Amino acid sequence: MDLKWVDLIVDRHQEKRTALVSILHDIQDRYKYLPEEALRMVASRLHMDINEIYGVATFYKSFSLIPKGKHSITLCLGTACHVRGGPKILRELKNFLHIEPGQTTPDRQFSLNVVNCLGVCAIGPVMSIDGKFYGEMNPMRAKRLIEKNNRKRSGVKS
Amino acid sequence: MRKIKTASDLEKWRQDIIKKQKRDEIVVSVCGGTGCHAYGCKKVRDQFAKAIKKNGFMDKKIRLRFTGCRGFCERGPIVTIQPQGVFYQRVQEKDVDLIVSETINQGKIIDRLLYEDPNTKRKIDSEKEIPFYKAQHRLVLGKNGLIEPTKIEDYIGVGGYQSLTKALFEMKPEEIIEEIKTSGLRGRGGAGFPTGKKWEDCRKAQGNMKYLICNCDEGDPGAYMDRSLLEGNPHSVLEGMIIGAYAIGGSHGYIYVRHEYPLACKNAEIAIKQARRAGLLGKDILGSGFDFDIEIAKGGGAFVCGESTALISSIEGRVGEPRSKQIHTVTRGLWGKPTNLNNVETWANVPLIIEKGSKWFASIGTEKSKGTKIFSLVGKVKNTGLVEVPMGITLNEIIFGIGGGAKNGRQIKAVQTGGPSGGCIPASLFDLPVDFDSLTQVGSMMGSGGMIVMDEGTCMVDVAKYFVHFLEEESCGKCLPCREGLKRMGQILDGITEGRGDEETLMLLEDLSQVVGDTSLCGLGKTAPNPVLSALRYFRPEFEAHIYQKKCPAGVCTSLIQYSISEDCTGCGACAKVCPMKAIEGEKKQIHRILTELCSKCGSCKDVCKSNAVIVQ
Ligand SMILES: Cc1cc2nc3c(=O)[nH]c(=O)nc-3n(C[C@H](O)[C@H](O)[C@H](O)COP(=O)(O)O)c2cc1C
Ligand code: FES
């Protein structure tokens, strides 16, 4: 694994301990998850204990210690989306992808995530695929969107 | 951009900007809020840019503006055209050429793109006349439609940073605090703590280094006004913070933004850089000798980090666990120094109060709740979006007047306010004035401003269960009552919705709620039982139906319901087409049938059935 980005990211945040959460975000954006080697490197650069970093990395929901799939599906189950049928969509996604929230399909195509509000509550239920938002979702539309993304398989390794 | 060194420089800059803006004959504003983004506003804007370039418009000067959230997200993408003041909704890329040739070139209005009042079927062409906007009082949110958030010139043009000059050169810090105190401004982050009092305490606290924090964690699910403010008008938040810092004697500020809001982070970051370059942040602001700077701290998606002490831990780069508040953060907060924390909307109110005076501010609202409040009106209501209303307006006026009432002819049952710390208010209490104290009295609270409308298709037991599971998951685990108590409450509620409740269940649930509320360490656990207790208080029969009849009256709890198709079926086949499990069979024009063993009870069939033939039992 090429860890030069980790150095650059820590440099960009001026080795500030206050920036730990931001540093972890940047590492995750770059590697799609938080590799253990990267966390060890952050620990030594910030003069922190690796256990402490591990604590922070596991406390905040947006971090993942395992690699993510090519497409990341995020379903909102916030109150507004919940009363408009979010859970039905989750049931459908689970049936269709055969994974639970937090997991990745064995072919590494999709990771399923559930969050408590994407901040677009007016047009719920809301789902996002790779950062693009889709409002007024229903189980059928969700399934179609995933099928559409699944067709764009080109260039995937392992 | 120019560097401004004095107040009169700023005024000169403003005059130049206004002069330049006057040359624009036509301003096309495309809403760039997150809701409109989901509907494709970026393409609309790009298409406008192309069309304007292509047409040349020799004789007219046209300005294209990509604004922040305009509030009426449900009708997005929204486009307004000045000076006519035409308001177009649901605008698509393909409509742009027509708008350019008809409306911009010839001043003609395109009927199809106007908003239609669902009650009178009348087409409405101006924003002010649309019922959704009519009863609103958009003091804080109003400027979102007039400025492009990434252009400091736009903010200066509408009078931005004028309050800062007034504060720095015409007022003493104590006078500012007095002004905020007499305005009656109370914190918009949830608890409604008097802002002036907090500032005063922090000013009086011992210490040469003081911090200011803007709380944009907005963990309350269903609420999105803080993001829309920071995204749509970041300079108003900065201006509020700089004024606050001068009043309190603060030297450094943080804006804590949750990571799910990348656009808010970006726009705030840009605004900070612009303000620094213009001399409005940093050393010797406007030549006053006062130094103050702001930076952004990113959250990691933990609800508890909205709580002040947990938020402070998080900024310090640690796990976001709250601590006991025996010593207040105004005396010992970030890095052990005096720290003043306010919500985004609270900060954005400050420039308004300084500009127009505390008397003016105090004339809006009720006796103990002054000014306006932004709510995110969402859920099962016709017009969803962000609404800003004077305190004291009734729930009826908001939900039926502005929101247009229920969707699809259903009956509205309740509204949930205050997020996971609040509760559900039944429709019978909708003439309640909305202010901090009235909402608390009925067992809910103002919270940060989520207002989730529920109708007969919402199961109140399911909602209570939802909140308990939410809080169970978000509990940081530091104190036992919250960690274990919520888990048990969740199990009890699971049992009820799965038909395993008995006579003792509700009593146990109430007892446990009491203990969790009384003994938890921070606000999360202390208020956690509210959603359950308010549901029990107003919707007890629904709980009892689950327990004694093993039925879910709203048709939500899957273990207790079954889908079937009645004789009213016309055989149109719409349900079979949408069924993701392929669990519906039947010939065309014949009554269809649901195969129970395949049915996942998703309800898609019921949503599409025009003859109401899908029955839930
Ligand atoms: C569990 C919990 C979550 C909170 N979340 C938020 C939040 O997301 N945003 C916010 O402004 N305040 C939140 N608060 C309230 C803050 O602790 C704090 O009171 C508030 O930000 C102070 O600002 P104000 O006086 O301007 O309202 C939360 C409180 C608790 C107990
Ligand atoms: S509740 Fe789903 S986006 Fe806010």
GROMACS .gro file of N, CA, C and O in nm, chain A residues 16-22 25-26 28-29 48 52 55-56 59-63 77-80 82-85 87-88 91-92 95 114-123 132-136 138-140 143-144, chain B residues 34-35 38-39 73 221-224 227 258-259 295 298-302 304-305 314-320 335 378-380 384-385 407 452 454 458 462 466-467 470 473-474 476 558 577-578 580-581 600-602 604:
model
  424
   16LYS      N    1  -0.176   1.886   1.329
   16LYS     CA    2  -0.255   1.930   1.445
   16LYS      C    3  -0.344   1.819   1.495
   16LYS      O    4  -0.416   1.756   1.419
   17ARG      N    5  -0.341   1.800   1.624
   17ARG     CA    6  -0.423   1.699   1.685
   17ARG      C    7  -0.570   1.733   1.671
   17ARG      O    8  -0.655   1.646   1.656
   18THR      N    9  -0.601   1.863   1.676
   18THR     CA   10  -0.740   1.908   1.658
   18THR      C   11  -0.797   1.861   1.526
   18THR      O   12  -0.916   1.846   1.511
   19ALA      N   13  -0.708   1.842   1.430
   19ALA     CA   14  -0.757   1.808   1.297
   19ALA      C   15  -0.773   1.657   1.279
   19ALA      O   16  -0.798   1.611   1.168
   20LEU      N   17  -0.761   1.580   1.389
   20LEU     CA   18  -0.762   1.434   1.375
   20LEU      C   19  -0.882   1.383   1.295
   20LEU      O   20  -0.867   1.304   1.203
   21VAL      N   21  -1.002   1.433   1.331
   21VAL     CA   22  -1.121   1.385   1.261
   21VAL      C   23  -1.113   1.422   1.113
   21VAL      O   24  -1.142   1.340   1.024
   22SER      N   25  -1.067   1.543   1.083
   22SER     CA   26  -1.053   1.584   0.943
   22SER      C   27  -0.949   1.502   0.871
   22SER      O   28  -0.965   1.466   0.754
   25HIS      N   29  -1.098   1.177   0.787
   25HIS     CA   30  -1.189   1.193   0.673
   25HIS      C   31  -1.113   1.195   0.542
   25HIS      O   32  -1.150   1.130   0.445
   26ASP      N   33  -1.003   1.271   0.540
   26ASP     CA   34  -0.927   1.283   0.416
   26ASP      C   35  -0.865   1.149   0.377
   26ASP      O   36  -0.860   1.113   0.260
   28GLN      N   37  -0.984   0.858   0.453
   28GLN     CA   38  -1.091   0.772   0.406
   28GLN      C   39  -1.134   0.809   0.263
   28GLN      O   40  -1.163   0.723   0.181
   29ASP      N   41  -1.138   0.939   0.235
   29ASP     CA   42  -1.173   0.982   0.098
   29ASP      C   43  -1.073   0.926  -0.003
   29ASP      O   44  -1.109   0.886  -0.112
   48MET      N   45   0.051   1.033   1.910
   48MET     CA   46  -0.063   0.983   1.987
   48MET      C   47  -0.053   0.832   1.996
   48MET      O   48   0.014   0.767   1.917
   52GLU      N   49  -0.579   0.524   2.104
   52GLU     CA   50  -0.662   0.643   2.108
   52GLU      C   51  -0.719   0.672   1.968
   52GLU      O   52  -0.836   0.705   1.953
   55GLY      N   53  -0.985   0.434   1.895
   55GLY     CA   54  -1.108   0.474   1.965
   55GLY      C   55  -1.185   0.577   1.886
   55GLY      O   56  -1.307   0.565   1.868
   56VAL      N   57  -1.116   0.677   1.836
   56VAL     CA   58  -1.183   0.782   1.758
   56VAL      C   59  -1.237   0.724   1.628
   56VAL      O   60  -1.351   0.750   1.589
   59PHE      N   61  -1.547   0.532   1.700
   59PHE     CA   62  -1.656   0.605   1.764
   59PHE      C   63  -1.746   0.672   1.659
   59PHE      O   64  -1.868   0.668   1.667
   60TYR      N   65  -1.684   0.734   1.561
   60TYR     CA   66  -1.761   0.810   1.463
   60TYR      C   67  -1.810   0.720   1.351
   60TYR      O   68  -1.733   0.642   1.295
   61LYS      N   69  -1.938   0.736   1.323
   61LYS     CA   70  -2.002   0.643   1.230
   61LYS      C   71  -1.950   0.653   1.089
   61LYS      O   72  -1.958   0.557   1.012
   62SER      N   73  -1.897   0.769   1.051
   62SER     CA   74  -1.864   0.780   0.910
   62SER      C   75  -1.733   0.710   0.872
   62SER      O   76  -1.697   0.707   0.756
   63PHE      N   77  -1.664   0.653   0.971
   63PHE     CA   78  -1.539   0.585   0.937
   63PHE      C   79  -1.556   0.435   0.923
   63PHE      O   80  -1.636   0.373   0.993
   77LEU      N   81  -3.258   0.695   0.693
   77LEU     CA   82  -3.369   0.648   0.775
   77LEU      C   83  -3.399   0.750   0.884
   77LEU      O   84  -3.439   0.717   0.994
   78GLY      N   85  -3.375   0.878   0.854
   78GLY     CA   86  -3.411   0.984   0.947
   78GLY      C   87  -3.562   0.989   0.962
   78GLY      O   88  -3.634   0.925   0.887
   79THR      N   89  -3.609   1.066   1.059
   79THR     CA   90  -3.752   1.065   1.091
   79THR      C   91  -3.839   1.093   0.968
   79THR      O   92  -3.937   1.025   0.943
   80ALA      N   93  -3.801   1.197   0.893
   80ALA     CA   94  -3.884   1.235   0.779
   80ALA      C   95  -3.887   1.124   0.675
   80ALA      O   96  -3.992   1.094   0.618
   82HIS      N   97  -3.822   0.810   0.744
   82HIS     CA   98  -3.882   0.693   0.808
   82HIS      C   99  -4.034   0.693   0.789
   82HIS      O  100  -4.091   0.593   0.746
   83VAL      N  101  -4.099   0.808   0.818
   83VAL     CA  102  -4.245   0.808   0.808
   83VAL      C  103  -4.292   0.802   0.663
   83VAL      O  104  -4.406   0.771   0.635
   84ARG      N  105  -4.203   0.832   0.571
   84ARG     CA  106  -4.244   0.824   0.431
   84ARG      C  107  -4.204   0.692   0.366
   84ARG      O  108  -4.204   0.678   0.244
   85GLY      N  109  -4.163   0.597   0.446
   85GLY     CA  110  -4.142   0.463   0.390
   85GLY      C  111  -3.998   0.420   0.372
   85GLY      O  112  -3.971   0.326   0.298
   87PRO      N  113  -3.800   0.248   0.575
   87PRO     CA  114  -3.774   0.109   0.613
   87PRO      C  115  -3.813   0.008   0.505
   87PRO      O  116  -3.749  -0.096   0.490
   88LYS      N  117  -3.918   0.040   0.427
   88LYS     CA  118  -3.958  -0.051   0.320
   88LYS      C  119  -3.848  -0.060   0.216
   88LYS      O  120  -3.823  -0.167   0.159
   91ARG      N  121  -3.569  -0.282   0.346
   91ARG     CA  122  -3.603  -0.424   0.334
   91ARG      C  123  -3.576  -0.472   0.192
   91ARG      O  124  -3.520  -0.579   0.169
   92GLU      N  125  -3.616  -0.389   0.096
   92GLU     CA  126  -3.597  -0.424  -0.044
   92GLU      C  127  -3.448  -0.432  -0.080
   92GLU      O  128  -3.404  -0.524  -0.148
   95ASN      N  129  -3.299  -0.747   0.059
   95ASN     CA  130  -3.341  -0.861  -0.021
   95ASN      C  131  -3.264  -0.871  -0.150
   95ASN      O  132  -3.230  -0.978  -0.197
  114VAL      N  133  -2.659   0.298   0.616
  114VAL     CA  134  -2.782   0.362   0.658
  114VAL      C  135  -2.744   0.481   0.744
  114VAL      O  136  -2.657   0.470   0.831
  115VAL      N  137  -2.802   0.598   0.720
  115VAL     CA  138  -2.772   0.714   0.802
  115VAL      C  139  -2.900   0.774   0.858
  115VAL      O  140  -3.010   0.740   0.816
  116ASN      N  141  -2.882   0.865   0.951
  116ASN     CA  142  -2.997   0.921   1.021
  116ASN      C  143  -3.041   1.056   0.970
  116ASN      O  144  -3.109   1.128   1.040
  117CYS      N  145  -3.003   1.096   0.856
  117CYS     CA  146  -3.051   1.219   0.794
  117CYS      C  147  -2.943   1.267   0.698
  117CYS      O  148  -2.828   1.280   0.734
  118LEU      N  149  -2.984   1.288   0.575
  118LEU     CA  150  -2.891   1.340   0.475
  118LEU      C  151  -2.913   1.489   0.457
  118LEU      O  152  -2.846   1.554   0.377
  119GLY      N  153  -3.010   1.544   0.530
  119GLY     CA  154  -3.034   1.688   0.522
  119GLY      C  155  -3.107   1.731   0.396
  119GLY      O  156  -3.093   1.844   0.352
  120VAL      N  157  -3.185   1.644   0.338
  120VAL     CA  158  -3.268   1.680   0.223
  120VAL      C  159  -3.410   1.631   0.252
  120VAL      O  160  -3.480   1.581   0.165
  121CYS      N  161  -3.449   1.646   0.377
  121CYS     CA  162  -3.567   1.580   0.430
  121CYS      C  163  -3.696   1.611   0.354
  121CYS      O  164  -3.790   1.533   0.357
  122ALA      N  165  -3.701   1.726   0.285
  122ALA     CA  166  -3.826   1.766   0.220
  122ALA      C  167  -3.866   1.673   0.107
  122ALA      O  168  -3.982   1.668   0.069
  123ILE      N  169  -3.770   1.601   0.053
  123ILE     CA  170  -3.804   1.519  -0.064
  123ILE      C  171  -3.785   1.371  -0.034
  123ILE      O  172  -3.759   1.292  -0.123
  132LYS      N  173  -2.454   1.115  -0.513
  132LYS     CA  174  -2.562   1.182  -0.584
  132LYS      C  175  -2.695   1.148  -0.514
  132LYS      O  176  -2.721   1.033  -0.483
  133PHE      N  177  -2.775   1.252  -0.491
  133PHE     CA  178  -2.899   1.232  -0.415
  133PHE      C  179  -3.017   1.198  -0.505
  133PHE      O  180  -3.030   1.252  -0.613
  134TYR      N  181  -3.100   1.110  -0.456
  134TYR     CA  182  -3.224   1.078  -0.525
  134TYR      C  183  -3.338   1.090  -0.425
  134TYR      O  184  -3.337   1.025  -0.321
  135GLY      N  185  -3.437   1.174  -0.457
  135GLY     CA  186  -3.549   1.196  -0.366
  135GLY      C  187  -3.669   1.112  -0.405
  135GLY      O  188  -3.669   1.045  -0.508
  136GLU      N  189  -3.773   1.118  -0.321
  136GLU     CA  190  -3.899   1.047  -0.344
  136GLU      C  191  -3.879   0.905  -0.392
  136GLU      O  192  -3.933   0.862  -0.493
  138ASN      N  193  -3.886   0.489  -0.385
  138ASN     CA  194  -3.971   0.379  -0.341
  138ASN      C  195  -3.894   0.250  -0.371
  138ASN      O  196  -3.791   0.254  -0.438
  139PRO      N  197  -3.941   0.137  -0.318
  139PRO     CA  198  -3.863   0.013  -0.333
  139PRO      C  199  -3.828  -0.018  -0.478
  139PRO      O  200  -3.716  -0.058  -0.509
  140MET      N  201  -3.923   0.004  -0.568
  140MET     CA  202  -3.899  -0.030  -0.708
  140MET      C  203  -3.793   0.061  -0.770
  140MET      O  204  -3.703   0.014  -0.840
  143LYS      N  205  -3.449  -0.027  -0.655
  143LYS     CA  206  -3.397  -0.147  -0.721
  143LYS      C  207  -3.347  -0.114  -0.861
  143LYS      O  208  -3.239  -0.157  -0.903
  144ARG      N  209  -3.426  -0.033  -0.934
  144ARG     CA  210  -3.386   0.003  -1.071
  144ARG      C  211  -3.254   0.081  -1.072
  144ARG      O  212  -3.169   0.059  -1.157
  192THR      N  213  -2.961   2.178  -0.163
  192THR     CA  214  -2.940   2.034  -0.183
  192THR      C  215  -3.063   1.966  -0.242
  192THR      O  216  -3.050   1.875  -0.323
  193GLY      N  217  -3.182   2.009  -0.200
  193GLY     CA  218  -3.304   1.950  -0.255
  193GLY      C  219  -3.312   1.972  -0.404
  193GLY      O  220  -3.339   1.880  -0.482
  196ALA      N  221  -3.088   1.752  -0.606
  196ALA     CA  222  -3.138   1.617  -0.631
  196ALA      C  223  -3.232   1.617  -0.751
  196ALA      O  224  -3.249   1.515  -0.817
  197TYR      N  225  -3.292   1.731  -0.778
  197TYR     CA  226  -3.383   1.739  -0.892
  197TYR      C  227  -3.313   1.790  -1.019
  197TYR      O  228  -3.379   1.818  -1.118
  231CYS      N  229  -3.841   2.329  -0.121
  231CYS     CA  230  -3.763   2.222  -0.183
  231CYS      C  231  -3.849   2.124  -0.261
  231CYS      O  232  -3.805   2.066  -0.358
  379PRO      N  233  -3.256   1.429   1.325
  379PRO     CA  234  -3.298   1.380   1.194
  379PRO      C  235  -3.428   1.448   1.151
  379PRO      O  236  -3.519   1.464   1.230
  380GLY      N  237  -3.434   1.488   1.028
  380GLY     CA  238  -3.554   1.555   0.978
  380GLY      C  239  -3.540   1.706   0.978
  380GLY      O  240  -3.629   1.777   0.936
  381ALA      N  241  -3.426   1.756   1.027
  381ALA     CA  242  -3.405   1.901   1.031
  381ALA      C  243  -3.287   1.935   0.941
  381ALA      O  244  -3.186   1.867   0.944
  382TYR      N  245  -3.302   2.040   0.862
  382TYR     CA  246  -3.190   2.077   0.775
  382TYR      C  247  -3.176   2.227   0.756
  382TYR      O  248  -3.119   2.272   0.658
  385ARG      N  249  -2.793   2.365   0.799
  385ARG     CA  250  -2.712   2.346   0.678
  385ARG      C  251  -2.749   2.448   0.572
  385ARG      O  252  -2.664   2.506   0.507
  416ARG      N  253  -2.108   1.896   1.049
  416ARG     CA  254  -2.107   1.750   1.033
  416ARG      C  255  -2.059   1.713   0.893
  416ARG      O  256  -2.083   1.784   0.796
  417HIS      N  257  -1.999   1.599   0.889
  417HIS     CA  258  -1.931   1.556   0.768
  417HIS      C  259  -2.028   1.527   0.653
  417HIS      O  260  -1.992   1.536   0.536
  453GLU      N  261  -1.199   2.896   1.219
  453GLU     CA  262  -1.170   2.782   1.132
  453GLU      C  263  -1.281   2.678   1.143
  453GLU      O  264  -1.365   2.684   1.231
  456LYS      N  265  -1.451   1.947   1.144
  456LYS     CA  266  -1.549   1.855   1.088
  456LYS      C  267  -1.590   1.749   1.187
  456LYS      O  268  -1.507   1.694   1.259
  457GLY      N  269  -1.719   1.719   1.189
  457GLY     CA  270  -1.771   1.613   1.274
  457GLY      C  271  -1.763   1.480   1.202
  457GLY      O  272  -1.729   1.473   1.085
  458GLY      N  273  -1.798   1.375   1.275
  458GLY     CA  274  -1.786   1.242   1.214
  458GLY      C  275  -1.915   1.163   1.216
  458GLY      O  276  -1.913   1.041   1.214
  459GLY      N  277  -2.028   1.234   1.221
  459GLY     CA  278  -2.155   1.163   1.216
  459GLY      C  279  -2.190   1.095   1.346
  459GLY      O  280  -2.213   0.975   1.351
  460ALA      N  281  -2.188   1.170   1.456
  460ALA     CA  282  -2.234   1.115   1.583
  460ALA      C  283  -2.330   1.217   1.643
  460ALA      O  284  -2.295   1.332   1.663
  462VAL      N  285  -2.452   1.257   1.937
  462VAL     CA  286  -2.419   1.313   2.068
  462VAL      C  287  -2.321   1.430   2.056
  462VAL      O  288  -2.314   1.516   2.145
  463CYS      N  289  -2.248   1.439   1.947
  463CYS     CA  290  -2.153   1.548   1.928
  463CYS      C  291  -2.221   1.683   1.911
  463CYS      O  292  -2.153   1.786   1.908
  472SER      N  293  -1.481   1.655   2.071
  472SER     CA  294  -1.459   1.619   1.931
  472SER      C  295  -1.364   1.718   1.863
  472SER      O  296  -1.277   1.677   1.787
  473ILE      N  297  -1.381   1.847   1.891
  473ILE     CA  298  -1.288   1.946   1.832
  473ILE      C  299  -1.147   1.923   1.882
  473ILE      O  300  -1.050   1.940   1.810
  474GLU      N  301  -1.136   1.880   2.007
  474GLU     CA  302  -1.003   1.854   2.063
  474GLU      C  303  -0.939   1.730   2.003
  474GLU      O  304  -0.827   1.692   2.039
  475GLY      N  305  -1.012   1.663   1.914
  475GLY     CA  306  -0.956   1.546   1.846
  475GLY      C  307  -0.975   1.419   1.925
  475GLY      O  308  -0.900   1.323   1.909
  476ARG      N  309  -1.074   1.419   2.013
  476ARG     CA  310  -1.096   1.300   2.095
  476ARG      C  311  -1.233   1.240   2.064
  476ARG      O  312  -1.310   1.293   1.986
  477VAL      N  313  -1.261   1.128   2.131
  477VAL     CA  314  -1.391   1.066   2.121
  477VAL      C  315  -1.496   1.162   2.175
  477VAL      O  316  -1.473   1.226   2.278
  478GLY      N  317  -1.607   1.176   2.106
  478GLY     CA  318  -1.708   1.274   2.147
  478GLY      C  319  -1.796   1.230   2.261
  478GLY      O  320  -1.915   1.207   2.243
  493TRP      N  321  -1.018   2.323   2.538
  493TRP     CA  322  -0.884   2.326   2.597
  493TRP      C  323  -0.886   2.386   2.738
  493TRP      O  324  -0.792   2.452   2.778
  536VAL      N  325  -4.165   1.877   0.716
  536VAL     CA  326  -4.144   1.760   0.632
  536VAL      C  327  -4.236   1.646   0.672
  536VAL      O  328  -4.317   1.661   0.765
  537GLY      N  329  -4.226   1.536   0.605
  537GLY     CA  330  -4.311   1.422   0.636
  537GLY      C  331  -4.434   1.421   0.549
  537GLY      O  332  -4.430   1.460   0.433
  538LYS      N  333  -4.548   1.385   0.610
  538LYS     CA  334  -4.668   1.363   0.530
  538LYS      C  335  -4.752   1.490   0.518
  538LYS      O  336  -4.865   1.496   0.565
  542THR      N  337  -4.363   2.060   0.142
  542THR     CA  338  -4.253   2.041   0.235
  542THR      C  339  -4.142   2.141   0.204
  542THR      O  340  -4.129   2.186   0.091
  543GLY      N  341  -4.065   2.175   0.305
  543GLY     CA  342  -3.953   2.266   0.285
  543GLY      C  343  -3.919   2.340   0.412
  543GLY      O  344  -3.961   2.301   0.521
  565LYS      N  345  -5.138   1.500   0.250
  565LYS     CA  346  -5.122   1.454   0.111
  565LYS      C  347  -5.231   1.352   0.081
  565LYS      O  348  -5.277   1.282   0.170
  610ILE      N  349  -4.199   1.713   1.186
  610ILE     CA  350  -4.231   1.601   1.097
  610ILE      C  351  -4.378   1.566   1.111
  610ILE      O  352  -4.424   1.525   1.218
  612MET      N  353  -4.722   1.364   1.061
  612MET     CA  354  -4.756   1.223   1.050
  612MET      C  355  -4.905   1.208   1.022
  612MET      O  356  -4.985   1.284   1.076
  616THR      N  357  -4.912   0.649   0.974
  616THR     CA  358  -4.794   0.643   1.059
  616THR      C  359  -4.832   0.575   1.190
  616THR      O  360  -4.930   0.613   1.252
  620ASP      N  361  -4.447   0.253   1.633
  620ASP     CA  362  -4.330   0.240   1.546
  620ASP      C  363  -4.240   0.364   1.556
  620ASP      O  364  -4.117   0.353   1.560
  624TYR      N  365  -3.871   0.374   1.678
  624TYR     CA  366  -3.767   0.432   1.592
  624TYR      C  367  -3.674   0.522   1.673
  624TYR      O  368  -3.551   0.512   1.664
  625PHE      N  369  -3.733   0.612   1.754
  625PHE     CA  370  -3.649   0.706   1.829
  625PHE      C  371  -3.565   0.635   1.935
  625PHE      O  372  -3.449   0.669   1.956
  628PHE      N  373  -3.284   0.475   1.762
  628PHE     CA  374  -3.193   0.582   1.719
  628PHE      C  375  -3.101   0.621   1.835
  628PHE      O  376  -2.979   0.626   1.822
  631GLU      N  377  -2.853   0.359   1.958
  631GLU     CA  378  -2.737   0.351   1.871
  631GLU      C  379  -2.644   0.471   1.891
  631GLU      O  380  -2.523   0.459   1.883
  632GLU      N  381  -2.702   0.587   1.917
  632GLU     CA  382  -2.623   0.708   1.928
  632GLU      C  383  -2.570   0.732   2.069
  632GLU      O  384  -2.486   0.819   2.090
  634CYS      N  385  -2.342   0.732   2.366
  634CYS     CA  386  -2.197   0.713   2.359
  634CYS      C  387  -2.153   0.599   2.450
  634CYS      O  388  -2.041   0.551   2.441
  716THR      N  389  -4.486  -0.489   1.047
  716THR     CA  390  -4.501  -0.600   0.953
  716THR      C  391  -4.542  -0.732   1.018
  716THR      O  392  -4.609  -0.811   0.955
  735LYS      N  393  -4.678  -0.462  -1.156
  735LYS     CA  394  -4.563  -0.401  -1.219
  735LYS      C  395  -4.464  -0.345  -1.116
  735LYS      O  396  -4.343  -0.353  -1.134
  736VAL      N  397  -4.515  -0.288  -1.007
  736VAL     CA  398  -4.423  -0.228  -0.911
  736VAL      C  399  -4.375  -0.325  -0.804
  736VAL      O  400  -4.284  -0.294  -0.729
  738PRO      N  401  -4.169  -0.547  -0.609
  738PRO     CA  402  -4.029  -0.588  -0.627
  738PRO      C  403  -4.010  -0.738  -0.603
  738PRO      O  404  -3.908  -0.793  -0.645
  739MET      N  405  -4.104  -0.804  -0.536
  739MET     CA  406  -4.088  -0.946  -0.506
  739MET      C  407  -4.159  -1.035  -0.608
  739MET      O  408  -4.161  -1.155  -0.595
  758SER      N  409  -4.318  -0.916   0.069
  758SER     CA  410  -4.226  -0.861   0.169
  758SER      C  411  -4.292  -0.746   0.245
  758SER      O  412  -4.228  -0.677   0.322
  759LYS      N  413  -4.421  -0.725   0.221
  759LYS     CA  414  -4.500  -0.623   0.289
  759LYS      C  415  -4.442  -0.484   0.272
  759LYS      O  416  -4.437  -0.405   0.366
  760CYS      N  417  -4.397  -0.455   0.152
  760CYS     CA  418  -4.336  -0.324   0.131
  760CYS      C  419  -4.440  -0.216   0.103
  760CYS      O  420  -4.414  -0.098   0.118
  762SER      N  421  -4.572  -0.120  -0.176
  762SER     CA  422  -4.566  -0.050  -0.305
  762SER      C  423  -4.698  -0.063  -0.380
  762SER      O  424  -4.742   0.031  -0.446
   0.00000   0.00000   0.00000
